[in-house]
PDB file of C-alpha atoms and ligand atoms in Angstrom:
ATOM      1  CA  UNK A   9      11.665 -25.397  31.872  1.00  0.00           C
ATOM      2  CA  UNK A  10       8.951 -25.580  29.284  1.00  0.00           C
ATOM      3  CA  UNK A  11       5.493 -24.124  29.158  1.00  0.00           C
ATOM      4  CA  UNK A  12       3.223 -26.889  30.381  1.00  0.00           C
ATOM      5  CA  UNK A  13       0.400 -28.310  28.379  1.00  0.00           C
ATOM      6  CA  UNK A  14       1.872 -27.698  24.954  1.00  0.00           C
ATOM      7  CA  UNK A  15       1.895 -30.348  22.278  1.00  0.00           C
ATOM      8  CA  UNK A  16       5.384 -31.674  21.611  1.00  0.00           C
ATOM      9  CA  UNK A  17       5.455 -33.321  18.210  1.00  0.00           C
ATOM     10  CA  UNK A  18       7.824 -35.754  16.628  1.00  0.00           C
ATOM     11  CA  UNK A  19       9.576 -36.986  19.786  1.00  0.00           C
ATOM     12  CA  UNK A  20      12.340 -34.449  19.671  1.00  0.00           C
ATOM     13  CA  UNK A  21      14.475 -36.588  21.997  1.00  0.00           C
ATOM     14  CA  UNK A  22      15.850 -38.105  18.829  1.00  0.00           C
ATOM     15  CA  UNK A  23      15.962 -34.760  17.080  1.00  0.00           C
ATOM     16  CA  UNK A  24      19.643 -34.022  16.491  1.00  0.00           C
ATOM     17  CA  UNK A  25      19.659 -30.311  15.816  1.00  0.00           C
ATOM     18  CA  UNK A  26      20.192 -28.769  19.223  1.00  0.00           C
ATOM     19  CA  UNK A  27      22.821 -28.782  21.958  1.00  0.00           C
ATOM     20  CA  UNK A  28      22.159 -30.282  25.378  1.00  0.00           C
ATOM     21  CA  UNK A  29      22.193 -27.648  28.116  1.00  0.00           C
ATOM     22  CA  UNK A  30      23.308 -24.025  27.850  1.00  0.00           C
ATOM     23  CA  UNK A  31      26.986 -24.232  28.807  1.00  0.00           C
ATOM     24  CA  UNK A  32      26.332 -22.443  32.094  1.00  0.00           C
ATOM     25  CA  UNK A  33      24.454 -19.524  30.569  1.00  0.00           C
ATOM     26  CA  UNK A  34      21.018 -18.337  31.563  1.00  0.00           C
ATOM     27  CA  UNK A  35      18.197 -17.151  29.355  1.00  0.00           C
ATOM     28  CA  UNK A  36      17.916 -13.368  29.107  1.00  0.00           C
ATOM     29  CA  UNK A  37      16.260 -12.782  25.767  1.00  0.00           C
ATOM     30  CA  UNK A  38      13.777 -14.027  23.184  1.00  0.00           C
ATOM     31  CA  UNK A  39      14.483 -14.129  19.462  1.00  0.00           C
ATOM     32  CA  UNK A  40      11.528 -13.815  17.073  1.00  0.00           C
ATOM     33  CA  UNK A  41      11.471 -15.663  13.731  1.00  0.00           C
ATOM     34  CA  UNK A  42       9.050 -16.285  10.939  1.00  0.00           C
ATOM     35  CA  UNK A  43       9.037 -19.687   9.284  1.00  0.00           C
ATOM     36  CA  UNK A  44       8.830 -18.545   5.673  1.00  0.00           C
ATOM     37  CA  UNK A  45       6.343 -21.397   5.370  1.00  0.00           C
ATOM     38  CA  UNK A  46       2.678 -21.769   6.231  1.00  0.00           C
ATOM     39  CA  UNK A  47       2.853 -25.235   7.783  1.00  0.00           C
ATOM     40  CA  UNK A  48       4.542 -25.536  11.153  1.00  0.00           C
ATOM     41  CA  UNK A  49       4.438 -29.311  11.068  1.00  0.00           C
ATOM     42  CA  UNK A  50       6.860 -29.217   8.134  1.00  0.00           C
ATOM     43  CA  UNK A  51       9.422 -27.198  10.060  1.00  0.00           C
ATOM     44  CA  UNK A  52      11.242 -29.971  11.979  1.00  0.00           C
ATOM     45  CA  UNK A  53      11.688 -31.825   8.710  1.00  0.00           C
ATOM     46  CA  UNK A  54      13.201 -28.731   7.115  1.00  0.00           C
ATOM     47  CA  UNK A  55      15.461 -28.296  10.138  1.00  0.00           C
ATOM     48  CA  UNK A  56      16.806 -31.804   9.790  1.00  0.00           C
ATOM     49  CA  UNK A  57      18.330 -30.769   6.493  1.00  0.00           C
ATOM     50  CA  UNK A  58      19.621 -27.447   7.726  1.00  0.00           C
ATOM     51  CA  UNK A  59      21.068 -28.025  11.184  1.00  0.00           C
ATOM     52  CA  UNK A  60      18.587 -25.604  12.639  1.00  0.00           C
ATOM     53  CA  UNK A  61      15.943 -25.617  15.346  1.00  0.00           C
ATOM     54  CA  UNK A  62      13.938 -23.395  17.649  1.00  0.00           C
ATOM     55  CA  UNK A  63      12.261 -23.884  20.994  1.00  0.00           C
ATOM     56  CA  UNK A  64       8.718 -23.052  19.906  1.00  0.00           C
ATOM     57  CA  UNK A  65       6.626 -22.731  16.796  1.00  0.00           C
ATOM     58  CA  UNK A  66       3.289 -20.952  16.596  1.00  0.00           C
ATOM     59  CA  UNK A  67       0.750 -21.854  13.920  1.00  0.00           C
ATOM     60  CA  UNK A  68      -1.628 -19.628  11.978  1.00  0.00           C
ATOM     61  CA  UNK A  69      -4.373 -20.586  14.424  1.00  0.00           C
ATOM     62  CA  UNK A  70      -2.311 -19.596  17.449  1.00  0.00           C
ATOM     63  CA  UNK A  71      -1.487 -23.138  18.534  1.00  0.00           C
ATOM     64  CA  UNK A  72       1.928 -23.401  20.134  1.00  0.00           C
ATOM     65  CA  UNK A  73       4.275 -26.317  19.552  1.00  0.00           C
ATOM     66  CA  UNK A  74       7.306 -26.996  21.749  1.00  0.00           C
ATOM     67  CA  UNK A  75      10.172 -28.389  19.682  1.00  0.00           C
ATOM     68  CA  UNK A  76      13.254 -28.070  21.883  1.00  0.00           C
ATOM     69  CA  UNK A  77      13.206 -27.925  25.670  1.00  0.00           C
ATOM     70  CA  UNK A  78      14.086 -24.514  27.070  1.00  0.00           C
ATOM     71  CA  UNK A  79      16.926 -26.038  29.097  1.00  0.00           C
ATOM     72  CA  UNK A  80      18.682 -26.883  25.845  1.00  0.00           C
ATOM     73  CA  UNK A  81      20.311 -24.638  23.259  1.00  0.00           C
ATOM     74  CA  UNK A  82      18.400 -24.453  19.987  1.00  0.00           C
ATOM     75  CA  UNK A  83      20.193 -23.447  16.807  1.00  0.00           C
ATOM     76  CA  UNK A  84      18.171 -20.487  15.577  1.00  0.00           C
ATOM     77  CA  UNK A  85      19.923 -17.136  15.909  1.00  0.00           C
ATOM     78  CA  UNK A  86      22.915 -17.656  13.634  1.00  0.00           C
ATOM     79  CA  UNK A  87      25.047 -16.497  16.543  1.00  0.00           C
ATOM     80  CA  UNK A  88      26.299 -18.929  19.169  1.00  0.00           C
ATOM     81  CA  UNK A  89      26.375 -16.528  22.115  1.00  0.00           C
ATOM     82  CA  UNK A  90      22.803 -15.575  21.345  1.00  0.00           C
ATOM     83  CA  UNK A  91      21.703 -19.194  20.997  1.00  0.00           C
ATOM     84  CA  UNK A  92      23.111 -19.948  24.454  1.00  0.00           C
ATOM     85  CA  UNK A  93      21.193 -17.102  26.100  1.00  0.00           C
ATOM     86  CA  UNK A  94      17.918 -17.013  24.202  1.00  0.00           C
ATOM     87  CA  UNK A  95      14.664 -18.778  23.511  1.00  0.00           C
ATOM     88  CA  UNK A  96      13.752 -18.903  19.826  1.00  0.00           C
ATOM     89  CA  UNK A  97      10.131 -18.648  18.733  1.00  0.00           C
ATOM     90  CA  UNK A  98       9.098 -19.432  15.152  1.00  0.00           C
ATOM     91  CA  UNK A  99       5.879 -18.070  13.657  1.00  0.00           C
ATOM     92  CA  UNK A 100       3.998 -19.616  10.734  1.00  0.00           C
ATOM     93  CA  UNK A 101       3.115 -17.351   7.829  1.00  0.00           C
ATOM     94  CA  UNK A 102      -0.323 -17.268   6.201  1.00  0.00           C
ATOM     95  CA  UNK A 103       1.182 -16.791   2.761  1.00  0.00           C
ATOM     96  CA  UNK A 104       4.601 -16.870   1.123  1.00  0.00           C
ATOM     97  CA  UNK A 105       6.697 -14.296  -0.764  1.00  0.00           C
ATOM     98  CA  UNK A 106       6.513 -11.416  -1.114  1.00  0.00           C
ATOM     99  CA  UNK A 107       4.233 -10.641   1.837  1.00  0.00           C
ATOM    100  CA  UNK A 108       4.834 -13.435   4.340  1.00  0.00           C
ATOM    101  CA  UNK A 109       1.802 -12.242   6.309  1.00  0.00           C
ATOM    102  CA  UNK A 110       1.308 -13.284   9.926  1.00  0.00           C
ATOM    103  CA  UNK A 111      -2.151 -13.985  11.349  1.00  0.00           C
ATOM    104  CA  UNK A 112      -3.354 -11.954  14.296  1.00  0.00           C
ATOM    105  CA  UNK A 113      -4.033 -15.205  16.186  1.00  0.00           C
ATOM    106  CA  UNK A 114      -0.326 -15.998  15.831  1.00  0.00           C
ATOM    107  CA  UNK A 115       0.657 -12.601  17.218  1.00  0.00           C
ATOM    108  CA  UNK A 116      -1.724 -13.038  20.157  1.00  0.00           C
ATOM    109  CA  UNK A 117      -0.345 -16.449  21.009  1.00  0.00           C
ATOM    110  CA  UNK A 118       3.185 -15.110  20.692  1.00  0.00           C
ATOM    111  CA  UNK A 119       2.436 -12.372  23.229  1.00  0.00           C
ATOM    112  CA  UNK A 120       1.084 -14.986  25.611  1.00  0.00           C
ATOM    113  CA  UNK A 121       4.166 -17.168  25.257  1.00  0.00           C
ATOM    114  CA  UNK A 122       6.541 -14.185  25.533  1.00  0.00           C
ATOM    115  CA  UNK A 123       4.732 -13.077  28.707  1.00  0.00           C
ATOM    116  CA  UNK A 124       5.125 -16.538  30.182  1.00  0.00           C
ATOM    117  CA  UNK A 125       8.841 -16.756  29.375  1.00  0.00           C
ATOM    118  CA  UNK A 126       9.516 -13.202  30.600  1.00  0.00           C
ATOM    119  CA  UNK A 127       7.825 -13.965  33.895  1.00  0.00           C
ATOM    120  CA  UNK A 128       9.604 -17.250  34.501  1.00  0.00           C
ATOM    121  CA  UNK A 129      13.083 -15.888  33.722  1.00  0.00           C
ATOM    122  CA  UNK A 130      12.547 -12.574  35.510  1.00  0.00           C
ATOM    123  CA  UNK A 131      12.970 -10.265  32.513  1.00  0.00           C
ATOM    124  CA  UNK A 132      10.812  -7.568  34.097  1.00  0.00           C
ATOM    125  CA  UNK A 133       9.150  -5.540  31.366  1.00  0.00           C
ATOM    126  CA  UNK A 134       9.388  -6.952  27.854  1.00  0.00           C
ATOM    127  CA  UNK A 135      11.183  -4.327  25.741  1.00  0.00           C
ATOM    128  CA  UNK A 136      12.041  -4.660  22.021  1.00  0.00           C
ATOM    129  CA  UNK A 137      15.804  -4.638  21.385  1.00  0.00           C
ATOM    130  CA  UNK A 138      16.442  -5.138  25.115  1.00  0.00           C
ATOM    131  CA  UNK A 139      15.077  -8.634  25.701  1.00  0.00           C
ATOM    132  CA  UNK A 140      12.882  -9.226  22.633  1.00  0.00           C
ATOM    133  CA  UNK A 141      14.766  -9.257  19.331  1.00  0.00           C
ATOM    134  CA  UNK A 142      14.149  -9.897  15.652  1.00  0.00           C
ATOM    135  CA  UNK A 143      16.380 -12.617  14.194  1.00  0.00           C
ATOM    136  CA  UNK A 144      17.883  -9.979  11.864  1.00  0.00           C
ATOM    137  CA  UNK A 145      19.547  -8.362  14.884  1.00  0.00           C
ATOM    138  CA  UNK A 146      22.068 -11.193  15.037  1.00  0.00           C
ATOM    139  CA  UNK A 147      22.747 -12.240  11.471  1.00  0.00           C
ATOM    140  CA  UNK A 148      22.098 -11.087   7.943  1.00  0.00           C
ATOM    141  CA  UNK A 149      18.577 -12.342   7.259  1.00  0.00           C
ATOM    142  CA  UNK A 150      15.166 -11.073   6.211  1.00  0.00           C
ATOM    143  CA  UNK A 151      13.709 -13.049   9.136  1.00  0.00           C
ATOM    144  CA  UNK A 152      11.338 -12.295  10.860  1.00  0.00           C
ATOM    145  CA  UNK A 153       9.777 -10.314   8.006  1.00  0.00           C
ATOM    146  CA  UNK A 154       6.623  -8.485   9.096  1.00  0.00           C
ATOM    147  CA  UNK A 155       7.142  -9.437  12.719  1.00  0.00           C
ATOM    148  CA  UNK A 156       9.915  -6.858  13.010  1.00  0.00           C
ATOM    149  CA  UNK A 157       7.150  -4.279  12.872  1.00  0.00           C
ATOM    150  CA  UNK A 158       5.074  -6.163  15.444  1.00  0.00           C
ATOM    151  CA  UNK A 159       7.690  -6.477  18.209  1.00  0.00           C
ATOM    152  CA  UNK A 160       6.257  -3.522  20.091  1.00  0.00           C
ATOM    153  CA  UNK A 161       2.739  -4.931  19.832  1.00  0.00           C
ATOM    154  CA  UNK A 162       3.931  -8.302  21.158  1.00  0.00           C
ATOM    155  CA  UNK A 163       5.847  -6.603  23.988  1.00  0.00           C
ATOM    156  CA  UNK A 164       2.919  -4.368  24.919  1.00  0.00           C
ATOM    157  CA  UNK A 165       0.492  -7.260  25.048  1.00  0.00           C
ATOM    158  CA  UNK A 166       2.931  -9.458  26.968  1.00  0.00           C
ATOM    159  CA  UNK A 167       3.416  -6.696  29.531  1.00  0.00           C
ATOM    160  CA  UNK A 168      -0.335  -6.214  29.827  1.00  0.00           C
ATOM    161  CA  UNK A 169      -0.678  -9.925  30.602  1.00  0.00           C
ATOM    162  CA  UNK A 170       2.106  -9.889  33.198  1.00  0.00           C
ATOM    163  CA  UNK A 171       0.900  -6.665  34.785  1.00  0.00           C
ATOM    164  CA  UNK A 172      -2.382  -8.280  35.684  1.00  0.00           C
ATOM    165  CA  UNK A 173      -4.389  -7.414  32.623  1.00  0.00           C
ATOM    166  CA  UNK A 174      -4.732 -11.081  31.770  1.00  0.00           C
ATOM    167  CA  UNK A 175      -4.915 -12.422  28.272  1.00  0.00           C
ATOM    168  CA  UNK A 176      -7.416 -10.326  26.350  1.00  0.00           C
ATOM    169  CA  UNK A 177      -7.739 -11.052  22.644  1.00  0.00           C
ATOM    170  CA  UNK A 178      -7.649  -7.853  20.605  1.00  0.00           C
ATOM    171  CA  UNK A 179     -11.117  -8.375  19.189  1.00  0.00           C
ATOM    172  CA  UNK A 180     -12.752  -8.377  22.607  1.00  0.00           C
ATOM    173  CA  UNK A 181     -10.541  -5.850  24.380  1.00  0.00           C
ATOM    174  CA  UNK A 182     -12.711  -3.470  26.358  1.00  0.00           C
ATOM    175  CA  UNK A 183     -10.167  -1.126  27.920  1.00  0.00           C
ATOM    176  CA  UNK A 184      -7.989   1.333  26.011  1.00  0.00           C
ATOM    177  CA  UNK A 185      -7.015  -0.704  22.950  1.00  0.00           C
ATOM    178  CA  UNK A 186      -3.420  -0.369  21.856  1.00  0.00           C
ATOM    179  CA  UNK A 187      -3.063   1.726  18.720  1.00  0.00           C
ATOM    180  CA  UNK A 188      -2.433  -0.558  15.769  1.00  0.00           C
ATOM    181  CA  UNK A 189       0.466   0.368  13.499  1.00  0.00           C
ATOM    182  CA  UNK A 190      -1.022   1.458  10.215  1.00  0.00           C
ATOM    183  CA  UNK A 191       1.265   3.525   8.028  1.00  0.00           C
ATOM    184  CA  UNK A 192       4.709   2.425   6.938  1.00  0.00           C
ATOM    185  CA  UNK A 193       6.200   5.177   9.093  1.00  0.00           C
ATOM    186  CA  UNK A 194       4.306   3.907  12.140  1.00  0.00           C
ATOM    187  CA  UNK A 195       5.488   0.385  11.395  1.00  0.00           C
ATOM    188  CA  UNK A 196       9.121   1.513  11.303  1.00  0.00           C
ATOM    189  CA  UNK A 197       8.608   3.447  14.534  1.00  0.00           C
ATOM    190  CA  UNK A 198       6.982   0.437  16.171  1.00  0.00           C
ATOM    191  CA  UNK A 199      10.065  -1.560  15.220  1.00  0.00           C
ATOM    192  CA  UNK A 200      12.405   0.800  17.050  1.00  0.00           C
ATOM    193  CA  UNK A 201      13.196   2.782  13.866  1.00  0.00           C
ATOM    194  CA  UNK A 202      15.236  -0.128  12.566  1.00  0.00           C
ATOM    195  CA  UNK A 203      15.406  -1.101   8.955  1.00  0.00           C
ATOM    196  CA  UNK A 204      16.818  -4.083   7.096  1.00  0.00           C
ATOM    197  CA  UNK A 205      16.939  -3.969   3.322  1.00  0.00           C
ATOM    198  CA  UNK A 206      18.446  -7.043   1.704  1.00  0.00           C
ATOM    199  CA  UNK A 207      16.475  -6.923  -1.530  1.00  0.00           C
ATOM    200  CA  UNK A 208      17.649  -5.750  -4.921  1.00  0.00           C
ATOM    201  CA  UNK A 209      16.096  -2.969  -6.986  1.00  0.00           C
ATOM    202  CA  UNK A 210      16.397  -1.533 -10.479  1.00  0.00           C
ATOM    203  CA  UNK A 211      18.891   1.189 -11.239  1.00  0.00           C
ATOM    204  CA  UNK A 212      16.700   3.321 -13.493  1.00  0.00           C
ATOM    205  CA  UNK A 213      19.458   5.798 -14.118  1.00  0.00           C
ATOM    206  CA  UNK A 214      22.993   6.450 -12.875  1.00  0.00           C
ATOM    207  CA  UNK A 215      24.459   9.946 -13.133  1.00  0.00           C
ATOM    208  CA  UNK A 216      27.327  12.033 -11.829  1.00  0.00           C
ATOM    209  CA  UNK A 217      25.519  14.630  -9.744  1.00  0.00           C
ATOM    210  CA  UNK A 218      26.996  17.002  -7.161  1.00  0.00           C
ATOM    211  CA  UNK A 219      30.342  15.304  -7.763  1.00  0.00           C
ATOM    212  CA  UNK A 220      29.030  11.843  -6.781  1.00  0.00           C
ATOM    213  CA  UNK A 221      27.930   8.956  -8.945  1.00  0.00           C
ATOM    214  CA  UNK A 222      24.361   8.293  -7.884  1.00  0.00           C
ATOM    215  CA  UNK A 223      21.552   5.899  -8.715  1.00  0.00           C
ATOM    216  CA  UNK A 224      17.912   6.748  -9.137  1.00  0.00           C
ATOM    217  CA  UNK A 225      15.443   3.946  -8.459  1.00  0.00           C
ATOM    218  CA  UNK A 226      11.687   4.407  -8.640  1.00  0.00           C
ATOM    219  CA  UNK A 227      11.380   1.247  -6.569  1.00  0.00           C
ATOM    220  CA  UNK A 228      12.596   3.150  -3.516  1.00  0.00           C
ATOM    221  CA  UNK A 229      12.659   6.849  -4.120  1.00  0.00           C
ATOM    222  CA  UNK A 230      10.419   9.460  -2.629  1.00  0.00           C
ATOM    223  CA  UNK A 231       8.728  11.649  -5.233  1.00  0.00           C
ATOM    224  CA  UNK A 232       9.237  14.242  -6.547  1.00  0.00           C
ATOM    225  CA  UNK A 233      12.768  13.050  -7.200  1.00  0.00           C
ATOM    226  CA  UNK A 234      15.785  15.294  -6.638  1.00  0.00           C
ATOM    227  CA  UNK A 235      19.333  14.032  -7.020  1.00  0.00           C
ATOM    228  CA  UNK A 236      20.433  15.945  -3.945  1.00  0.00           C
ATOM    229  CA  UNK A 237      17.852  14.335  -1.643  1.00  0.00           C
ATOM    230  CA  UNK A 238      16.928  11.053  -3.268  1.00  0.00           C
ATOM    231  CA  UNK A 239      19.902   9.836  -5.283  1.00  0.00           C
ATOM    232  CA  UNK A 240      21.743   6.837  -3.815  1.00  0.00           C
ATOM    233  CA  UNK A 241      25.558   7.130  -4.042  1.00  0.00           C
ATOM    234  CA  UNK A 242      26.976   4.158  -5.942  1.00  0.00           C
ATOM    235  CA  UNK A 243      29.536   3.636  -3.201  1.00  0.00           C
ATOM    236  CA  UNK A 244      26.696   2.326  -1.019  1.00  0.00           C
ATOM    237  CA  UNK A 245      25.677  -0.162  -3.700  1.00  0.00           C
ATOM    238  CA  UNK A 246      26.671  -3.286  -5.534  1.00  0.00           C
ATOM    239  CA  UNK A 247      25.816  -3.789  -9.191  1.00  0.00           C
ATOM    240  CA  UNK A 248      24.432  -7.305  -9.260  1.00  0.00           C
ATOM    241  CA  UNK A 249      24.764  -7.543 -13.058  1.00  0.00           C
ATOM    242  CA  UNK A 250      28.493  -6.893 -13.008  1.00  0.00           C
ATOM    243  CA  UNK A 251      30.953  -9.362 -11.442  1.00  0.00           C
ATOM    244  CA  UNK A 252      33.076  -6.374 -10.394  1.00  0.00           C
ATOM    245  CA  UNK A 253      29.971  -4.708  -8.969  1.00  0.00           C
ATOM    246  CA  UNK A 254      30.898  -1.310 -10.408  1.00  0.00           C
ATOM    247  CA  UNK A 255      29.356  -0.729 -13.860  1.00  0.00           C
ATOM    248  CA  UNK A 256      25.931   0.591 -12.823  1.00  0.00           C
ATOM    249  CA  UNK A 257      24.519   0.453 -16.322  1.00  0.00           C
ATOM    250  CA  UNK A 258      21.001   1.868 -16.473  1.00  0.00           C
ATOM    251  CA  UNK A 259      18.357  -0.820 -16.062  1.00  0.00           C
ATOM    252  CA  UNK A 260      20.582  -3.176 -14.075  1.00  0.00           C
ATOM    253  CA  UNK A 261      19.766  -4.647 -10.692  1.00  0.00           C
ATOM    254  CA  UNK A 262      21.546  -3.211  -7.696  1.00  0.00           C
ATOM    255  CA  UNK A 263      21.515  -3.838  -3.957  1.00  0.00           C
ATOM    256  CA  UNK A 264      22.922  -2.150  -0.912  1.00  0.00           C
ATOM    257  CA  UNK A 265      26.325  -3.433   0.151  1.00  0.00           C
ATOM    258  CA  UNK A 266      26.064  -5.685   3.167  1.00  0.00           C
ATOM    259  CA  UNK A 267      27.350  -3.062   5.605  1.00  0.00           C
ATOM    260  CA  UNK A 268      24.578  -0.647   4.565  1.00  0.00           C
ATOM    261  CA  UNK A 269      21.707  -3.149   4.562  1.00  0.00           C
ATOM    262  CA  UNK A 270      20.638  -2.487   8.128  1.00  0.00           C
ATOM    263  CA  UNK A 271      20.539   0.419  10.477  1.00  0.00           C
ATOM    264  CA  UNK A 272      18.328   3.054  11.981  1.00  0.00           C
ATOM    265  CA  UNK A 273      16.049   5.556  10.311  1.00  0.00           C
ATOM    266  CA  UNK A 274      17.186   9.052  11.226  1.00  0.00           C
ATOM    267  CA  UNK A 275      14.234  11.184  10.135  1.00  0.00           C
ATOM    268  CA  UNK A 276      10.627  10.883   9.132  1.00  0.00           C
ATOM    269  CA  UNK A 277       8.529  13.177   6.986  1.00  0.00           C
ATOM    270  CA  UNK A 278       4.848  12.497   7.596  1.00  0.00           C
ATOM    271  CA  UNK A 279       3.867  14.981   4.893  1.00  0.00           C
ATOM    272  CA  UNK A 280       5.998  13.355   2.223  1.00  0.00           C
ATOM    273  CA  UNK A 281       5.494   9.832   3.660  1.00  0.00           C
ATOM    274  CA  UNK A 282       9.261   9.484   3.538  1.00  0.00           C
ATOM    275  CA  UNK A 283      12.006   8.011   5.680  1.00  0.00           C
ATOM    276  CA  UNK A 284      15.423   9.660   5.861  1.00  0.00           C
ATOM    277  CA  UNK A 285      18.594   7.688   6.433  1.00  0.00           C
ATOM    278  CA  UNK A 286      22.124   8.946   6.961  1.00  0.00           C
ATOM    279  CA  UNK A 287      24.408   6.103   5.921  1.00  0.00           C
ATOM    280  CA  UNK A 288      27.344   7.994   7.486  1.00  0.00           C
ATOM    281  CA  UNK A 289      29.127   8.010   4.140  1.00  0.00           C
ATOM    282  CA  UNK A 290      29.582  11.787   4.284  1.00  0.00           C
ATOM    283  CA  UNK A 291      26.683  12.533   1.958  1.00  0.00           C
ATOM    284  CA  UNK A 292      23.990  13.245   4.515  1.00  0.00           C
ATOM    285  CA  UNK A 293      20.432  12.017   4.549  1.00  0.00           C
ATOM    286  CA  UNK A 294      18.825  10.143   1.670  1.00  0.00           C
ATOM    287  CA  UNK A 295      15.033  10.211   1.548  1.00  0.00           C
ATOM    288  CA  UNK A 296      13.062   7.121   0.512  1.00  0.00           C
ATOM    289  CA  UNK A 297       9.357   6.594   0.079  1.00  0.00           C
ATOM    290  CA  UNK A 298       8.244   4.998   3.360  1.00  0.00           C
ATOM    291  CA  UNK A 299       5.909   2.430   1.765  1.00  0.00           C
ATOM    292  CA  UNK A 300       8.359   1.434  -0.949  1.00  0.00           C
ATOM    293  CA  UNK A 301      11.160   1.092   1.596  1.00  0.00           C
ATOM    294  CA  UNK A 302       8.961  -0.926   3.969  1.00  0.00           C
ATOM    295  CA  UNK A 303       7.879  -3.257   1.187  1.00  0.00           C
ATOM    296  CA  UNK A 304      11.499  -3.861   0.196  1.00  0.00           C
ATOM    297  CA  UNK A 305      12.616  -4.462   3.751  1.00  0.00           C
TER     298      UNK A 305
HETATM  299 ZN1   ZN B   2      14.813 -16.630  11.839  1.00  0.00          ZN
END
């Protein structure tokens, strides 16, 4: 099934990057992506070089393109079981790195499409991390960027549509507008307290403190800095300037090891505008500046 009335570009019948059918599986989830490009018409061409595809793409103006029929398996999640059971929706950005912003028109159209899919496949309520997922849930990727923090907004608006509220653009909403996520802490909370941090950052200083080698990085730390609360144990990190990954010379670039790059925020401090994460390495909670951490995520 496909949403009717949508433009289908490029005659995807000859488009090679999807699998016919779903191998007996049914659709039970939606995976949200951003394109990391501003032009959705360029996406199928990019896919041809990458063995990738998605069912839908939404432009900056909220126009929806259907690329792969819903009955077929698109190659978007980086996880085969997920591909077989999901519909992938791509979203155009309005600018590129580092922000990869998403237009509000795109979010609105996404909610409309999500509502339609949820209704047709009998999802019931649309719930982030139950039937509406960010791409990063299934593979190591920064995708879908900002949209991770907008999953709840998309779900709320989709549910409002399906519960009889109809499609009401935010600008003209007359009844109880949904609160818009504003602070970094609210954005993390709106995203189910999840974080993904693939980026690198500068090791300003590495010291043995409290019996643990730790890194201080102004790019992430909450201020005022204290080694006990804000130092990052080197065992969580890789030194990107050292092939062995272990030197941690001051001024070098470091990144979290893959197994620590994603997880759940354990505590928030509104007063300090900080997020606290226990990496379960035995060293308790590390506090990061919420805005710095969000901007690195
Ligand atoms: Zn993606």
